[in-house]
Tab-separated table of C-alpha atoms in Angstrom:
chain	number	residue	atom	x	y	z
A	1	UNK	CA	-87.129	17.503	-46.040
A	2	UNK	CA	-84.139	16.908	-48.311
A	3	UNK	CA	-85.136	19.883	-50.475
A	4	UNK	CA	-85.270	22.102	-47.482
A	5	UNK	CA	-81.791	21.024	-46.323
A	6	UNK	CA	-80.499	21.494	-49.880
A	7	UNK	CA	-81.907	25.036	-49.993
A	8	UNK	CA	-80.328	25.811	-46.518
A	9	UNK	CA	-76.983	24.512	-47.826
A	10	UNK	CA	-77.305	26.493	-51.126
A	11	UNK	CA	-78.135	29.675	-49.259
A	12	UNK	CA	-75.200	29.178	-46.872
A	13	UNK	CA	-72.839	28.421	-49.832
A	14	UNK	CA	-73.962	31.605	-51.598
A	15	UNK	CA	-73.465	33.763	-48.484
A	16	UNK	CA	-69.914	32.271	-47.951
A	17	UNK	CA	-69.108	33.130	-51.573
A	18	UNK	CA	-70.218	36.761	-50.858
A	19	UNK	CA	-68.162	36.718	-47.779
A	20	UNK	CA	-65.049	35.620	-49.675
A	21	UNK	CA	-65.643	38.263	-52.232
A	22	UNK	CA	-65.974	41.061	-49.650
A	23	UNK	CA	-62.946	39.869	-47.870
A	24	UNK	CA	-60.667	40.231	-50.813
A	25	UNK	CA	-59.926	43.906	-50.364
A	26	UNK	CA	-58.187	43.292	-46.999
A	27	UNK	CA	-56.802	39.962	-48.142
A	28	UNK	CA	-55.227	41.471	-51.215
A	29	UNK	CA	-53.674	44.283	-49.252
A	30	UNK	CA	-52.173	41.673	-46.758
A	31	UNK	CA	-50.679	39.802	-49.733
A	32	UNK	CA	-49.419	43.003	-51.321
A	33	UNK	CA	-47.506	44.219	-48.244
A	34	UNK	CA	-46.252	40.640	-47.285
A	35	UNK	CA	-44.707	40.415	-50.837
A	36	UNK	CA	-43.253	43.861	-50.634
A	37	UNK	CA	-41.700	43.079	-47.216
A	38	UNK	CA	-40.236	39.774	-48.392
A	39	UNK	CA	-38.653	41.359	-51.493
A	40	UNK	CA	-37.353	44.354	-49.599
A	41	UNK	CA	-35.774	42.106	-46.954
A	42	UNK	CA	-34.200	40.142	-49.720
A	43	UNK	CA	-32.348	43.356	-50.959
A	44	UNK	CA	-34.660	44.381	-53.828
A	45	UNK	CA	-35.249	48.109	-54.472
A	46	UNK	CA	-38.860	49.374	-54.573
A	47	UNK	CA	-38.919	49.634	-58.430
A	48	UNK	CA	-37.543	46.145	-58.958
A	49	UNK	CA	-39.883	44.712	-56.328
A	50	UNK	CA	-42.861	46.238	-58.079
A	51	UNK	CA	-41.737	44.966	-61.414
A	52	UNK	CA	-41.410	41.372	-59.997
A	53	UNK	CA	-44.814	41.661	-58.440
A	54	UNK	CA	-46.319	42.675	-61.731
A	55	UNK	CA	-44.653	39.753	-63.519
A	56	UNK	CA	-46.131	37.315	-60.847
A	57	UNK	CA	-49.688	38.458	-61.716
A	58	UNK	CA	-51.704	41.046	-59.997
A	59	UNK	CA	-55.376	41.764	-59.946
A	60	UNK	CA	-56.719	44.962	-61.421
A	61	UNK	CA	-56.853	46.857	-58.096
A	62	UNK	CA	-53.153	46.117	-57.347
A	63	UNK	CA	-52.080	46.758	-60.936
A	64	UNK	CA	-53.665	50.235	-60.979
A	65	UNK	CA	-51.901	51.051	-57.644
A	66	UNK	CA	-48.559	49.777	-58.935
A	67	UNK	CA	-48.970	51.793	-62.132
A	68	UNK	CA	-49.466	55.009	-60.190
A	69	UNK	CA	-46.567	54.211	-57.918
A	70	UNK	CA	-44.215	53.510	-60.803
A	71	UNK	CA	-45.199	56.784	-62.396
A	72	UNK	CA	-44.413	58.675	-59.202
A	73	UNK	CA	-41.152	56.954	-58.741
A	74	UNK	CA	-40.177	57.706	-62.336
A	75	UNK	CA	-40.774	61.370	-61.521
A	76	UNK	CA	-38.189	61.137	-58.699
A	77	UNK	CA	-40.633	60.949	-55.826
A	78	UNK	CA	-39.839	59.101	-52.577
A	79	UNK	CA	-41.343	55.733	-51.565
A	80	UNK	CA	-43.825	57.524	-49.308
A	81	UNK	CA	-44.606	59.933	-52.186
A	82	UNK	CA	-45.278	57.043	-54.502
A	83	UNK	CA	-47.677	55.449	-52.077
A	84	UNK	CA	-49.422	58.876	-51.588
A	85	UNK	CA	-49.842	58.913	-55.382
A	86	UNK	CA	-51.665	55.575	-55.088
A	87	UNK	CA	-54.041	57.219	-52.673
A	88	UNK	CA	-53.470	54.717	-49.803
A	89	UNK	CA	-55.134	55.250	-46.456
A	90	UNK	CA	-53.837	57.511	-43.689
A	91	UNK	CA	-52.525	54.565	-41.735
A	92	UNK	CA	-50.642	53.195	-44.760
A	93	UNK	CA	-49.185	56.571	-45.608
A	94	UNK	CA	-47.939	57.323	-42.161
A	95	UNK	CA	-46.373	53.916	-41.487
A	96	UNK	CA	-44.569	53.888	-44.862
A	97	UNK	CA	-43.292	57.470	-44.391
A	98	UNK	CA	-42.055	56.674	-40.919
A	99	UNK	CA	-40.488	53.327	-42.179
A	100	UNK	CA	-38.695	55.120	-44.957
A	101	UNK	CA	-37.360	57.860	-42.737
A	102	UNK	CA	-36.150	55.352	-40.129
A	103	UNK	CA	-34.614	52.980	-42.757
A	104	UNK	CA	-36.918	50.201	-41.645
A	105	UNK	CA	-39.391	50.262	-44.525
A	106	UNK	CA	-39.614	46.405	-44.509
A	107	UNK	CA	-40.851	46.595	-40.938
A	108	UNK	CA	-43.469	49.005	-41.992
A	109	UNK	CA	-44.695	46.668	-44.709
A	110	UNK	CA	-44.801	43.792	-42.176
A	111	UNK	CA	-46.885	45.858	-39.786
A	112	UNK	CA	-49.389	46.660	-42.516
A	113	UNK	CA	-49.569	43.022	-43.701
A	114	UNK	CA	-50.234	41.835	-40.158
A	115	UNK	CA	-52.913	44.532	-39.735
A	116	UNK	CA	-54.779	43.861	-42.981
A	117	UNK	CA	-54.457	40.155	-42.387
A	118	UNK	CA	-56.171	40.624	-38.964
A	119	UNK	CA	-58.960	42.637	-40.573
A	120	UNK	CA	-59.488	40.082	-43.388
A	121	UNK	CA	-59.831	37.203	-40.735
A	122	UNK	CA	-62.167	39.241	-38.681
A	123	UNK	CA	-64.450	40.072	-41.572
A	124	UNK	CA	-64.408	36.450	-42.739
A	125	UNK	CA	-65.397	35.174	-39.219
A	126	UNK	CA	-68.185	37.818	-38.879
A	127	UNK	CA	-69.688	36.922	-42.255
A	128	UNK	CA	-69.429	33.254	-41.718
A	129	UNK	CA	-71.155	33.602	-38.335
A	130	UNK	CA	-74.179	35.236	-40.111
A	131	UNK	CA	-74.937	32.404	-42.399
A	132	UNK	CA	-77.421	30.358	-40.321
A	133	UNK	CA	-79.017	33.316	-38.490
A	134	UNK	CA	-79.899	34.772	-41.981
A	135	UNK	CA	-81.223	31.485	-43.267
A	136	UNK	CA	-83.396	31.217	-40.024
A	137	UNK	CA	-84.462	34.802	-40.397
A	138	UNK	CA	-85.832	34.045	-43.896
A	139	UNK	CA	-87.543	30.860	-42.669
A	140	UNK	CA	-89.067	33.035	-39.837
A	141	UNK	CA	-90.444	35.549	-42.363
A	142	UNK	CA	-91.916	32.677	-44.358
A	143	UNK	CA	-93.647	31.358	-41.256
A	144	UNK	CA	-94.935	34.941	-40.550
A	145	UNK	CA	-96.424	35.125	-44.004
A	146	UNK	CA	-98.634	32.093	-43.422
A	147	UNK	CA	-101.784	33.069	-41.432
A	148	UNK	CA	-102.974	30.596	-38.830
A	149	UNK	CA	-106.322	30.299	-40.592
A	150	UNK	CA	-104.701	29.228	-43.830
A	151	UNK	CA	-102.873	26.380	-41.930
A	152	UNK	CA	-106.243	25.029	-40.857
A	153	UNK	CA	-108.391	25.725	-43.908
A	154	UNK	CA	-105.840	25.244	-46.674
A	155	UNK	CA	-102.993	27.463	-47.947
A	156	UNK	CA	-103.757	30.457	-50.149
A	157	UNK	CA	-100.355	30.573	-52.031
A	158	UNK	CA	-101.227	33.968	-53.595
A	159	UNK	CA	-101.840	35.490	-50.248
A	160	UNK	CA	-98.618	33.863	-48.759
A	161	UNK	CA	-96.487	35.175	-51.578
A	162	UNK	CA	-97.728	38.674	-51.207
A	163	UNK	CA	-97.240	38.685	-47.455
A	164	UNK	CA	-93.828	37.232	-47.827
A	165	UNK	CA	-92.892	39.851	-50.420
A	166	UNK	CA	-94.044	42.629	-48.152
A	167	UNK	CA	-92.078	41.110	-45.222
A	168	UNK	CA	-88.937	40.748	-47.308
A	169	UNK	CA	-89.285	44.319	-48.584
A	170	UNK	CA	-89.622	45.715	-45.121
A	171	UNK	CA	-86.785	43.644	-43.756
A	172	UNK	CA	-84.339	44.516	-46.564
A	173	UNK	CA	-85.473	48.145	-46.492
A	174	UNK	CA	-84.704	48.162	-42.714
A	175	UNK	CA	-81.365	46.475	-43.208
A	176	UNK	CA	-80.510	48.950	-45.932
A	177	UNK	CA	-81.343	51.976	-43.858
A	178	UNK	CA	-79.404	50.481	-41.048
A	179	UNK	CA	-76.406	49.931	-43.302
A	180	UNK	CA	-76.476	53.459	-44.507
A	181	UNK	CA	-76.689	54.785	-40.985
A	182	UNK	CA	-73.773	52.611	-39.885
A	183	UNK	CA	-71.678	53.685	-42.883
A	184	UNK	CA	-72.502	57.402	-42.110
A	185	UNK	CA	-71.586	56.948	-38.416
A	186	UNK	CA	-68.319	55.133	-39.318
A	187	UNK	CA	-67.382	57.864	-41.705
A	188	UNK	CA	-67.930	60.555	-38.989
A	189	UNK	CA	-66.189	58.641	-36.201
A	190	UNK	CA	-62.553	59.377	-37.095
A	191	UNK	CA	-63.099	63.083	-36.770
A	192	UNK	CA	-66.160	63.317	-34.463
A	193	UNK	CA	-65.458	62.362	-30.890
A	194	UNK	CA	-69.129	62.304	-29.987
A	195	UNK	CA	-69.973	59.766	-32.742
A	196	UNK	CA	-66.915	57.716	-31.953
A	197	UNK	CA	-67.826	57.703	-28.232
A	198	UNK	CA	-71.399	56.539	-29.052
A	199	UNK	CA	-70.171	53.659	-31.214
A	200	UNK	CA	-67.671	52.603	-28.557
A	201	UNK	CA	-70.645	52.194	-26.073
A	202	UNK	CA	-72.265	49.535	-28.214
A	203	UNK	CA	-72.020	46.273	-26.364
A	204	UNK	CA	-69.237	43.945	-27.648
A	205	UNK	CA	-68.728	46.146	-30.758
A	206	UNK	CA	-67.322	49.101	-28.766
A	207	UNK	CA	-64.530	47.097	-27.138
A	208	UNK	CA	-63.405	45.659	-30.471
A	209	UNK	CA	-63.323	49.165	-32.021
A	210	UNK	CA	-61.237	50.605	-29.175
A	211	UNK	CA	-58.739	47.836	-29.446
A	212	UNK	CA	-58.387	48.308	-33.157
A	213	UNK	CA	-57.957	52.049	-32.739
A	214	UNK	CA	-55.349	51.578	-30.102
A	215	UNK	CA	-53.518	48.992	-32.265
A	216	UNK	CA	-53.331	51.570	-35.041
A	217	UNK	CA	-52.218	54.305	-32.657
A	218	UNK	CA	-49.472	52.179	-31.089
A	219	UNK	CA	-48.232	50.912	-34.603
A	220	UNK	CA	-47.825	54.487	-35.915
A	221	UNK	CA	-46.424	55.850	-32.633
A	222	UNK	CA	-43.705	53.035	-32.704
A	223	UNK	CA	-42.799	53.668	-36.314
A	224	UNK	CA	-42.599	57.438	-35.718
A	225	UNK	CA	-40.337	56.979	-32.717
A	226	UNK	CA	-38.092	54.711	-34.699
A	227	UNK	CA	-37.921	57.307	-37.472
A	228	UNK	CA	-36.899	59.994	-34.961
A	229	UNK	CA	-39.803	62.320	-35.621
A	230	UNK	CA	-40.443	65.171	-33.254
A	231	UNK	CA	-42.808	64.036	-30.492
A	232	UNK	CA	-45.348	66.487	-31.358
A	233	UNK	CA	-45.521	65.193	-34.867
A	234	UNK	CA	-45.379	61.659	-33.645
A	235	UNK	CA	-48.419	61.987	-31.338
A	236	UNK	CA	-50.407	63.926	-33.936
A	237	UNK	CA	-49.761	61.360	-36.714
A	238	UNK	CA	-50.703	58.539	-34.345
A	239	UNK	CA	-53.896	60.161	-33.341
A	240	UNK	CA	-54.894	60.760	-36.988
A	241	UNK	CA	-54.041	57.192	-37.973
A	242	UNK	CA	-56.014	55.742	-35.071
A	243	UNK	CA	-59.197	56.666	-37.000
A	244	UNK	CA	-60.782	57.405	-33.607
A	245	UNK	CA	-62.497	60.727	-32.953
A	246	UNK	CA	-61.913	60.240	-29.215
A	247	UNK	CA	-58.147	59.650	-29.525
A	248	UNK	CA	-57.729	62.431	-32.093
A	249	UNK	CA	-59.550	64.910	-29.750
A	250	UNK	CA	-57.386	63.691	-26.797
A	251	UNK	CA	-54.201	64.233	-28.882
A	252	UNK	CA	-55.248	67.782	-29.850
A	253	UNK	CA	-55.712	68.588	-26.155
A	254	UNK	CA	-52.154	67.425	-25.211
A	255	UNK	CA	-50.337	68.662	-28.297
A	256	UNK	CA	-49.835	72.259	-26.994
A	257	UNK	CA	-48.108	71.001	-23.895
A	258	UNK	CA	-45.975	68.693	-25.863
A	259	UNK	CA	-44.899	71.616	-27.977
A	260	UNK	CA	-43.728	73.242	-24.811
A	261	UNK	CA	-41.423	70.254	-24.102
A	262	UNK	CA	-43.616	68.330	-21.581
A	263	UNK	CA	-43.420	64.518	-21.590
A	264	UNK	CA	-46.414	62.741	-23.302
A	265	UNK	CA	-46.887	60.026	-20.604
A	266	UNK	CA	-48.155	62.240	-17.744
A	267	UNK	CA	-50.452	63.997	-20.217
A	268	UNK	CA	-51.851	60.686	-21.428
A	269	UNK	CA	-52.581	59.547	-17.853
A	270	UNK	CA	-55.121	62.491	-17.622
A	271	UNK	CA	-56.905	61.575	-20.783
A	272	UNK	CA	-59.610	58.829	-20.342
A	273	UNK	CA	-59.572	57.984	-24.113
A	274	UNK	CA	-56.297	56.179	-23.501
A	275	UNK	CA	-56.355	52.906	-21.528
A	276	UNK	CA	-54.854	53.448	-18.092
A	277	UNK	CA	-52.488	50.549	-18.364
A	278	UNK	CA	-51.175	51.896	-21.710
A	279	UNK	CA	-50.755	55.482	-20.286
A	280	UNK	CA	-48.856	54.298	-17.252
A	281	UNK	CA	-46.620	52.072	-19.286
A	282	UNK	CA	-45.952	54.989	-21.756
A	283	UNK	CA	-44.936	57.262	-18.775
A	284	UNK	CA	-42.461	54.721	-17.303
A	285	UNK	CA	-41.130	53.848	-20.807
A	286	UNK	CA	-40.370	57.480	-21.419
A	287	UNK	CA	-38.425	57.709	-18.204
A	288	UNK	CA	-36.565	54.439	-18.720
A	289	UNK	CA	-35.717	55.009	-22.413
A	290	UNK	CA	-37.556	51.942	-23.614
A	291	UNK	CA	-40.437	53.594	-25.452
A	292	UNK	CA	-39.748	51.896	-28.804
A	293	UNK	CA	-39.791	48.421	-27.188
A	294	UNK	CA	-42.977	49.205	-25.149
A	295	UNK	CA	-44.887	50.558	-28.101
A	296	UNK	CA	-44.022	47.504	-30.134
A	297	UNK	CA	-45.333	45.294	-27.384
A	298	UNK	CA	-48.534	47.310	-26.972
A	299	UNK	CA	-49.192	47.287	-30.767
A	300	UNK	CA	-49.079	43.513	-30.709
A	301	UNK	CA	-51.160	43.335	-27.494
A	302	UNK	CA	-53.953	45.587	-28.878
A	303	UNK	CA	-53.976	43.699	-32.239
A	304	UNK	CA	-54.417	40.328	-30.373
A	305	UNK	CA	-56.975	41.869	-28.101
A	306	UNK	CA	-58.940	43.162	-31.084
A	307	UNK	CA	-58.866	39.771	-32.746
A	308	UNK	CA	-60.119	38.091	-29.552
A	309	UNK	CA	-62.918	40.541	-29.152
A	310	UNK	CA	-63.984	40.193	-32.721
A	311	UNK	CA	-64.059	36.455	-32.104
A	312	UNK	CA	-66.398	36.960	-29.065
A	313	UNK	CA	-68.595	39.343	-31.217
A	314	UNK	CA	-68.928	36.682	-33.869
A	315	UNK	CA	-70.131	34.245	-31.240
A	316	UNK	CA	-72.511	36.555	-29.390
A	317	UNK	CA	-74.334	38.116	-32.293
A	318	UNK	CA	-75.428	34.803	-33.875
A	319	UNK	CA	-76.598	33.633	-30.454
A	320	UNK	CA	-78.693	36.775	-30.040
A	321	UNK	CA	-80.077	36.198	-33.516
A	322	UNK	CA	-80.912	32.667	-32.755
A	323	UNK	CA	-82.616	33.595	-29.500
A	324	UNK	CA	-84.871	36.181	-31.295
A	325	UNK	CA	-85.810	33.833	-34.113
A	326	UNK	CA	-86.521	30.901	-31.799
A	327	UNK	CA	-88.723	33.228	-29.574
A	328	UNK	CA	-90.631	34.249	-32.797
A	329	UNK	CA	-91.066	30.610	-33.944
A	330	UNK	CA	-92.357	29.649	-30.463
A	331	UNK	CA	-94.790	32.585	-30.626
A	332	UNK	CA	-96.013	31.520	-34.024
A	333	UNK	CA	-96.552	27.939	-32.935
A	334	UNK	CA	-98.418	29.074	-29.797
A	335	UNK	CA	-100.554	31.353	-31.987
A	336	UNK	CA	-101.346	28.317	-34.239
A	337	UNK	CA	-102.462	26.049	-31.441
A	338	UNK	CA	-104.431	28.861	-29.773
A	339	UNK	CA	-106.289	29.475	-33.068
A	340	UNK	CA	-106.682	25.655	-33.521
A	341	UNK	CA	-108.262	25.069	-30.192
A	342	UNK	CA	-110.353	28.214	-30.549
A	343	UNK	CA	-111.736	26.817	-33.842
A	344	UNK	CA	-112.504	23.372	-32.068
A	345	UNK	CA	-114.437	25.185	-29.328
A	346	UNK	CA	-116.520	27.162	-31.894
A	347	UNK	CA	-117.359	23.809	-33.716
A	348	UNK	CA	-118.215	22.126	-30.441
A	349	UNK	CA	-120.370	24.941	-29.278
């Protein structure tokens, strides 16, 4: 019994270590932008801030990024150009360019630090929630590898090992194919409205994705408004940075009217990709001249909403896994007793 509990704890510890390693990409980005924001707010220029960050000790990924940025700055490129040389994501590039143009670059760094911090926390919670379902899944496959006849007549360990190996191969093969499918779908979603719409219909997952997309949209829209960018450029950049095919397609439909000078709010109201409450608020904010304040409020709202929905997702998925595994174990136990009583009847007859 103690050995089994030790094995479960070791498996859980190994999975948590993997979770921590996978989380580091978002966590490092959060730390990177937090430090930049702090130094910028203290009055340090970008080159001096980068030098201090290097002196404080950076991991390889950050060091490579800083080297490319320093080279670009030495060539006379802007801060946004330096980040572009470091091959940052679309969201990072747009927010930093808007922050530089508006003179509020520290605010852009803060937005990015908060965003990546939220993603790091969400990933950590999701991976932690999978620890015990995965342990139970492997125990369930072990039970499936033991035939009922072996339990009554004596275990054939060779047979059990072979059956367990086949079960594990099939399970991991299925997980691998599922992972590749998900990666492919997620890669298409930012530009394919159909794929994005399909992913958004997945229970629990879809709502979290929508909130994250709207958080990105509102953040970039807010930064672009502060920078004084033309409204056509503002809405297009926000759509691209949302990483949502649905939102991008909606933006493409309203851009021609925006070019002609129409207000964005009334156009948004007619697009189902945008939440109705957000569209109505955008419309009234345009009329009242409080668009920058409203967008800042909505960006925080969607970020909090996304975090809450990820929390619900990390609660519901393990419960679903537990239910399936428990049902399998019950079925296995019933199968054992059915075979056991059948054997007794044969002996008695």
